[in-house]
N, CA and C of each residue as an Amber inpcrd file, in Angstrom:
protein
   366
 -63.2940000 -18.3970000-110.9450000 -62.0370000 -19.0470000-110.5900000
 -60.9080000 -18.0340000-110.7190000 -60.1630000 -18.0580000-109.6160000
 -58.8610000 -16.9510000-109.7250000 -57.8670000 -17.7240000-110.1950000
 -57.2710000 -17.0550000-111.2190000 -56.0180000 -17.7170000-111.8510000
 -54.7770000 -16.8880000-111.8110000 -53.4230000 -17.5750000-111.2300000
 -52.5280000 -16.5540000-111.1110000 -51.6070000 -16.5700000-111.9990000
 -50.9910000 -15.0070000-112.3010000 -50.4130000 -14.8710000-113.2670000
 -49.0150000 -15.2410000-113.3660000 -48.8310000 -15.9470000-114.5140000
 -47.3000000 -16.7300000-114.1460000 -45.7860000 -15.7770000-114.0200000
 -46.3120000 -14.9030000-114.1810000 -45.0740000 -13.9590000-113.6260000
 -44.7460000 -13.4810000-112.7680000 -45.3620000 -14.3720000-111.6650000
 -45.6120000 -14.1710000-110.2060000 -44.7280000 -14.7310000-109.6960000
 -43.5280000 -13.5180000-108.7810000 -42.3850000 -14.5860000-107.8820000
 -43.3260000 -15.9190000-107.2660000 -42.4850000 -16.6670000-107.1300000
 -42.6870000 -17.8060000-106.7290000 -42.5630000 -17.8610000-105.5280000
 -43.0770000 -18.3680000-104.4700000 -43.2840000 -18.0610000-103.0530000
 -42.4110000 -19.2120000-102.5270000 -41.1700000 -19.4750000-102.5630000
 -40.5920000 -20.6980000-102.2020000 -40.6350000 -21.2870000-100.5210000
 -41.2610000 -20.3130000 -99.7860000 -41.3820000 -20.8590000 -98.1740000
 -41.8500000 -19.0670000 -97.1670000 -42.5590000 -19.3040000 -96.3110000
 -42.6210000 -17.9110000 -95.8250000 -42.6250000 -18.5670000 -94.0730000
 -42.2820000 -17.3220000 -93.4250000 -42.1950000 -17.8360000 -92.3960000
 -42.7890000 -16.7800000 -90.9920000 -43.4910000 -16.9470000 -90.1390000
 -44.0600000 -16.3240000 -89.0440000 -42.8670000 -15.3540000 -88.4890000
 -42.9480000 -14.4150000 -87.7930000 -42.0050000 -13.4430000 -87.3680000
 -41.8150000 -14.4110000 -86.0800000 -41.1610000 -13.9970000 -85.2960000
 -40.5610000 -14.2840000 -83.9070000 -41.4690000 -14.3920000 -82.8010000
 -41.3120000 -14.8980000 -81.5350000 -42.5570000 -14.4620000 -80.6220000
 -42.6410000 -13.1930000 -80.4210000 -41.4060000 -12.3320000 -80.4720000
 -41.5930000 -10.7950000 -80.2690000 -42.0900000 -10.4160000 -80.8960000
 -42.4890000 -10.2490000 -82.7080000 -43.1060000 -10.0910000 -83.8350000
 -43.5920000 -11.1980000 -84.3900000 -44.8650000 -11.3780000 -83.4610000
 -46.2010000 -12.2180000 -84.1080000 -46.8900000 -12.6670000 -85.2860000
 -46.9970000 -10.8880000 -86.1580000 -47.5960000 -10.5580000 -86.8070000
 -46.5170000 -10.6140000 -88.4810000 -45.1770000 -10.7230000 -88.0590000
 -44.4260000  -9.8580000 -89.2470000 -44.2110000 -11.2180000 -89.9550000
 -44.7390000 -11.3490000 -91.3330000 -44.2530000 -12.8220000 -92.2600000
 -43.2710000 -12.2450000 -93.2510000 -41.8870000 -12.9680000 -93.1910000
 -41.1690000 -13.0010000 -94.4430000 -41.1000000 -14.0960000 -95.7270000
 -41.3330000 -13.3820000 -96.7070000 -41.6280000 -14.2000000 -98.2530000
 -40.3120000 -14.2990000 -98.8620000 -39.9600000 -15.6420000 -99.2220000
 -38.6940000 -16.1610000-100.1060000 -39.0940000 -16.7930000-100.9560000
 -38.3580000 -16.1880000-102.5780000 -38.4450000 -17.1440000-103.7560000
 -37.0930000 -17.3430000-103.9240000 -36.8460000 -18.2660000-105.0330000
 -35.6190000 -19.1690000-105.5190000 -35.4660000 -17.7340000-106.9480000
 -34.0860000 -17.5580000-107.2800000 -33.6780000 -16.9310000-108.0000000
 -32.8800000 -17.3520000-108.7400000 -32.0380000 -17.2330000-109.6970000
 -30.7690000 -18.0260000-110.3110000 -29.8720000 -16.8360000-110.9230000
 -28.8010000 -17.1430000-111.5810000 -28.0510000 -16.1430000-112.4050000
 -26.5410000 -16.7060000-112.5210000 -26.2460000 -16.4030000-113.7090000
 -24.9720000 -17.2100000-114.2560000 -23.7740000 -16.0260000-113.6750000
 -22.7060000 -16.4360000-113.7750000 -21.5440000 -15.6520000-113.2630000
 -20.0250000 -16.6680000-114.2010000 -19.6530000 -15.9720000-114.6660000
 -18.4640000 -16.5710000-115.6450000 -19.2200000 -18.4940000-116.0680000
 -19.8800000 -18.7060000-116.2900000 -20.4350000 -19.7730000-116.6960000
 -21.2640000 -21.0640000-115.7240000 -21.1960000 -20.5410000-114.5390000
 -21.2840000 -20.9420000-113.5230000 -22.5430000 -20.4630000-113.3470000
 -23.6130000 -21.5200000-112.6980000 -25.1710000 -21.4510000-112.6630000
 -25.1890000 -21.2760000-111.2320000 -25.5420000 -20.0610000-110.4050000
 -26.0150000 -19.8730000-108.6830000 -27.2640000 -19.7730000-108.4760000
 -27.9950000 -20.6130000-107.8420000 -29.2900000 -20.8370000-107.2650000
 -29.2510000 -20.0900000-106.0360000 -30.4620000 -18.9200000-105.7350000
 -29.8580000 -18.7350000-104.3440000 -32.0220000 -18.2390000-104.0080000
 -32.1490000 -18.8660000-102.4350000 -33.4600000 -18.6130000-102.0830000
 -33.2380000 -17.4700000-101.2610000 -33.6520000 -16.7690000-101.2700000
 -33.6580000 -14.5780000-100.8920000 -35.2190000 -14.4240000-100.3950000
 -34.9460000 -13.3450000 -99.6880000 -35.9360000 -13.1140000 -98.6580000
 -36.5150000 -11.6430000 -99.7670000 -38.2040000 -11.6760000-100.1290000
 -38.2630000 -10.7540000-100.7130000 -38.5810000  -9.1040000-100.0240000
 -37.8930000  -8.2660000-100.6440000 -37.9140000  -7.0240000 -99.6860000
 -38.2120000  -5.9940000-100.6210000 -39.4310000  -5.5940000-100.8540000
 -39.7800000  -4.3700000-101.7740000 -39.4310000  -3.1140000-102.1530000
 -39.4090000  -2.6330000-100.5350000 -38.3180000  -1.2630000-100.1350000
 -36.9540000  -1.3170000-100.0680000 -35.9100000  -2.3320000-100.5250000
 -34.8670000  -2.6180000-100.9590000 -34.2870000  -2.0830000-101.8940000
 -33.4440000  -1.0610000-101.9480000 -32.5420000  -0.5530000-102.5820000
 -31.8650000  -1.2930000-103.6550000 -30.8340000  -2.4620000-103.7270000
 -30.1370000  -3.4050000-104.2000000 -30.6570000  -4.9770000-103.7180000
 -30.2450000  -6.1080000-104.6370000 -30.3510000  -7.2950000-104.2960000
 -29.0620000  -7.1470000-103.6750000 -28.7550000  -8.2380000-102.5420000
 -27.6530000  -8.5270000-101.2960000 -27.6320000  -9.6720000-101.2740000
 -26.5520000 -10.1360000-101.3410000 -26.2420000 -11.6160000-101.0960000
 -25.0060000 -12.0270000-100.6020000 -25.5030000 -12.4780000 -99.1690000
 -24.1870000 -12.7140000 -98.3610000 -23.1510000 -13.4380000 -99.0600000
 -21.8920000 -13.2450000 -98.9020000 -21.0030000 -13.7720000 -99.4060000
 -20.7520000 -15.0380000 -98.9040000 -21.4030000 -15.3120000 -98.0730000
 -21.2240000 -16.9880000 -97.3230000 -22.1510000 -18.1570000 -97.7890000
 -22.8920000 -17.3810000 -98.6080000 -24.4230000 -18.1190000 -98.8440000
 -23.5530000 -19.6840000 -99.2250000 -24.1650000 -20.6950000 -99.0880000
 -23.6510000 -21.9030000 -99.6400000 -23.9710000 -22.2290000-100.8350000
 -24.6290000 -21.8340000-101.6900000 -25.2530000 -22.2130000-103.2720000
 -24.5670000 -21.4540000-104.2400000 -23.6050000 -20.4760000-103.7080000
 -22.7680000 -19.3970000-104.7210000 -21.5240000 -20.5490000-104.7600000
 -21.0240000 -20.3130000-106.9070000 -20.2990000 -21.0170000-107.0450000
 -19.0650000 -20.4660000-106.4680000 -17.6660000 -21.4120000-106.1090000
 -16.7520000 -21.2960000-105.5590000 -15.5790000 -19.9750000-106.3730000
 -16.2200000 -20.1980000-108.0500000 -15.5980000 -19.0410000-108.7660000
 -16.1930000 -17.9490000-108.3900000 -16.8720000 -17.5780000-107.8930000
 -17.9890000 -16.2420000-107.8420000 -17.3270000 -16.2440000-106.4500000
 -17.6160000 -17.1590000-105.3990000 -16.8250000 -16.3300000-104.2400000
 -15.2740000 -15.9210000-104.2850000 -14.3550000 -16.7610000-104.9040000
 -12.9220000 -16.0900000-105.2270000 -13.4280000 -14.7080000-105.6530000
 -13.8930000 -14.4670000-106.4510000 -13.4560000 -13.3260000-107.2560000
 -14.0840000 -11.8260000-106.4170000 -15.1480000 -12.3410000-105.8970000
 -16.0760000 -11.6290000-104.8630000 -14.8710000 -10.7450000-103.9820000
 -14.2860000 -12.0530000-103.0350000 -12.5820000 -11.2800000-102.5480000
 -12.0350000 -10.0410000-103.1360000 -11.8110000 -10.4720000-104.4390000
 -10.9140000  -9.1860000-104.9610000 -11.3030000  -8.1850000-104.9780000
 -12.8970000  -8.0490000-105.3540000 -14.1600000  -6.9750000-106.0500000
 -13.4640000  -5.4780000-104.7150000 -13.6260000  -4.1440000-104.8630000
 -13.4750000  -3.3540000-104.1690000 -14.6690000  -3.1380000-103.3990000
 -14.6310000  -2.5710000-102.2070000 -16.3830000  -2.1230000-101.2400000
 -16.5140000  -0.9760000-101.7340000 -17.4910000  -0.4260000-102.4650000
 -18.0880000   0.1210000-102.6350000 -18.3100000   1.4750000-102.0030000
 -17.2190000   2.7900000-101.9890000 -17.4920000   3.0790000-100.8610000
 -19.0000000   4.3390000-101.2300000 -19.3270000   4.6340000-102.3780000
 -20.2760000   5.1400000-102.6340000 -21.8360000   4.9800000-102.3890000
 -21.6720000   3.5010000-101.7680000 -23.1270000   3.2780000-100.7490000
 -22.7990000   2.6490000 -99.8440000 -23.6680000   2.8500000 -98.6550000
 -23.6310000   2.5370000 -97.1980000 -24.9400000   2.1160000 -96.7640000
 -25.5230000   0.7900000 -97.2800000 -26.8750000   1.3260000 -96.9940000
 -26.9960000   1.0390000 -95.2500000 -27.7890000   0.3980000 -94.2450000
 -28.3390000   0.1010000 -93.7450000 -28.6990000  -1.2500000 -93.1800000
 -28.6120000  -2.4870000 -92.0240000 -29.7140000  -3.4970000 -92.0180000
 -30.3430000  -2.7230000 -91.3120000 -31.7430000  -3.4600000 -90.6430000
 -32.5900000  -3.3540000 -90.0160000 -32.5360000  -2.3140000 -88.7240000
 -31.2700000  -3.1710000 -88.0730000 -30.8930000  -2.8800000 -86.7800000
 -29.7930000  -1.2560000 -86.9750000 -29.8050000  -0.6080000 -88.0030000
 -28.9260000   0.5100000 -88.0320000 -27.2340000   0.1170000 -88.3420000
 -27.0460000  -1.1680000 -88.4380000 -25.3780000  -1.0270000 -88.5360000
 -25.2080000  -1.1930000 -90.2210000 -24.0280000  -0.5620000 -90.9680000
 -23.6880000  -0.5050000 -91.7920000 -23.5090000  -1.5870000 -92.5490000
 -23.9360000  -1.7860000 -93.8690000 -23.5840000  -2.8550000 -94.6470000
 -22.3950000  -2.7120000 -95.8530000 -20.8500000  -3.2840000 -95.8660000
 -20.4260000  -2.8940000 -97.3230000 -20.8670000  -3.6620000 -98.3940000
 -20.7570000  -2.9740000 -99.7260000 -21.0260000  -3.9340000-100.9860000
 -20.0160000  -4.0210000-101.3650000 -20.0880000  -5.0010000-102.2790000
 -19.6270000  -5.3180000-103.5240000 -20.2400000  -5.4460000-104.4130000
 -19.7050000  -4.7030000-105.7060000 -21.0780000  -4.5660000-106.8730000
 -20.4270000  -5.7380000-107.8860000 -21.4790000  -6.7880000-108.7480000
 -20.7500000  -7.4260000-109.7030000 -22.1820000  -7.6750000-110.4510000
 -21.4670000  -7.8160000-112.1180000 -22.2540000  -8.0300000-113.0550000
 -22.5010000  -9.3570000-113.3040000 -23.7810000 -10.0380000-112.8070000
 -24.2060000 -11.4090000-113.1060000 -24.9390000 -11.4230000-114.5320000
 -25.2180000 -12.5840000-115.3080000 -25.8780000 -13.0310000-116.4260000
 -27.1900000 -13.6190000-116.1790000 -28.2110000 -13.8260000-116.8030000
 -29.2980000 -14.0560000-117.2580000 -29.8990000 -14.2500000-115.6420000
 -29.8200000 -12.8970000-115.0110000 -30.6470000 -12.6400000-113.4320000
 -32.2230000 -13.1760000-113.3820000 -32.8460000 -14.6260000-113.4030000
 -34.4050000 -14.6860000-113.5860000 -35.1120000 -14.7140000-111.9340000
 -35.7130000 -13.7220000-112.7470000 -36.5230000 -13.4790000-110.8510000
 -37.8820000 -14.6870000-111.2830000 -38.3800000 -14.3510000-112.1860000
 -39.0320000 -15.6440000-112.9870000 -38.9160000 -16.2370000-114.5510000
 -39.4800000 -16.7060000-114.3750000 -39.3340000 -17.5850000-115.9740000
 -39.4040000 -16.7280000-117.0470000 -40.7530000 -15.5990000-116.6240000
 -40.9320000 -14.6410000-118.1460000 -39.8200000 -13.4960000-117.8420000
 -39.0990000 -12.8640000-116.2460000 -38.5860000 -11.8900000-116.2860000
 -37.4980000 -12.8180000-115.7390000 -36.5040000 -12.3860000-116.9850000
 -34.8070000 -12.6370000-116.8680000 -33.9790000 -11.2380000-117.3590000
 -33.1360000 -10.8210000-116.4450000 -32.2320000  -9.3770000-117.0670000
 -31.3390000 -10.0740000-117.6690000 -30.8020000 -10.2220000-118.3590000
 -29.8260000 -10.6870000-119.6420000 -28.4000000 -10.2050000-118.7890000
 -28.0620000  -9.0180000-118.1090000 -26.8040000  -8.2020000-117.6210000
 -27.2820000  -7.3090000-116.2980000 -27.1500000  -7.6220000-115.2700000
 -27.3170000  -6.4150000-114.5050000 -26.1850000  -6.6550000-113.0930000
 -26.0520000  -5.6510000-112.4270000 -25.3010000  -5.4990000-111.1270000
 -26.1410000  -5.8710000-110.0870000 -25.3910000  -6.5250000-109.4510000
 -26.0140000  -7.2790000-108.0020000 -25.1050000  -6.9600000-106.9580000
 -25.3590000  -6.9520000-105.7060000 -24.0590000  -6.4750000-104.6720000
 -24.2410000  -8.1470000-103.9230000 -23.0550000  -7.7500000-103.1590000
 -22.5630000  -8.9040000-102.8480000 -22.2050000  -8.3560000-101.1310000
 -22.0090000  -9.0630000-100.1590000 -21.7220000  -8.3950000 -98.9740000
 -21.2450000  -9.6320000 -97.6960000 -20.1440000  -9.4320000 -97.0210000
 -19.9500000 -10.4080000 -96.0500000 -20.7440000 -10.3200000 -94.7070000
 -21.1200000  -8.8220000 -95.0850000 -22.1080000  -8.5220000 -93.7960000
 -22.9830000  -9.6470000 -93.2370000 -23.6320000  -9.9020000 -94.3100000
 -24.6470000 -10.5000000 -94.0350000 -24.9660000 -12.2150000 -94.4670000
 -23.5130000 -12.3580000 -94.0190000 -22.9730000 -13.7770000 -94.1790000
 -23.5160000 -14.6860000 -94.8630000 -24.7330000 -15.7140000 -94.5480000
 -25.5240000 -16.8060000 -95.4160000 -26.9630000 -16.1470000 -95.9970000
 -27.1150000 -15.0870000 -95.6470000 -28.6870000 -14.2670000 -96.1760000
 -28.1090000 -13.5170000 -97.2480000 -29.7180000 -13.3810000 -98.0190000
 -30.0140000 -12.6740000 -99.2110000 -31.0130000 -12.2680000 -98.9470000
C-alpha cells in the first residue's frame, strides 16, 4: 500500500493545457499567510523553476489591508524577472507571517512579491 507523505502540497485542482498544449497540466494548492493580522487564503499555480512566490495584486482573497499598503510598497527595481511570454514583470517585495505551504512547513517571516502584472494569478 502506498502511503503519502503528509507534507505533500496539497493538490487543490489541476487543469489540462489548452487545445494548443494538449499535453501541458498545471498543479494548484491553497496557501495561507497572515499580513498585519489579517489571514489571506490564496490558491497559486505551482511552479518549481520559479524564482519568487507572485501574487497578483488583484487576486480577490487578499485582505483589503494588504492591498492598501501593497500601493505604497516601492517596485523593486533590482529584479525584472520574466512571464512566460517574455514581457516584464514589476515586484513588490513584502514580509508576510506564518507563510504555510503545508501544515508541517510554515515560515514564521519571509518575503513574498506582490505584482499588478499579473492581476488575479499567483
Amino acid at each position: 500500500m502506498y502511503k503519502i507523505n503528509s507534507s505533500e502540497l496539497e493538490n487543490s485542482r489541476w487543469k489540462q493545457g489548452s487545445k494548443y498544449q494538449p499535453l501541458r497540466t498545471s498543479y494548484y494548492t491553497r496557501i495561507s499567510f497572515k499580513y498585519k493580522d489579517y489571514l489571506n487564503r490564496v490558491e497559486m499555480k505551482v511552479d518549481t523553476g520559479a524564482a519568487h512566490t507572485i501574487i497578483g495584486t488583484d487576486y480577490k482573497d487578499l485582505s483589503e489591508q494588504l492591498k492598501e499598503d501593497i500601493q505604497d510598497l516601492p517596485i523593486d527595481s533590482k529584479r525584472t524577472p520574466e512571464d512566460a511570454s517574455g514581457h516584464t514583470i514589476s515586484l513588490k517585495e513584502c514580509t508576510v507571517e506564518n507563510f504555510r505551504l503545508t501544515p508541517e512547513i510554515v515560515f514564521p517571516k519571509i518575503k513574498i512579491m506582490f505584482s499588478s502584472d499579473i492581476k488575479d494569478k499567483a
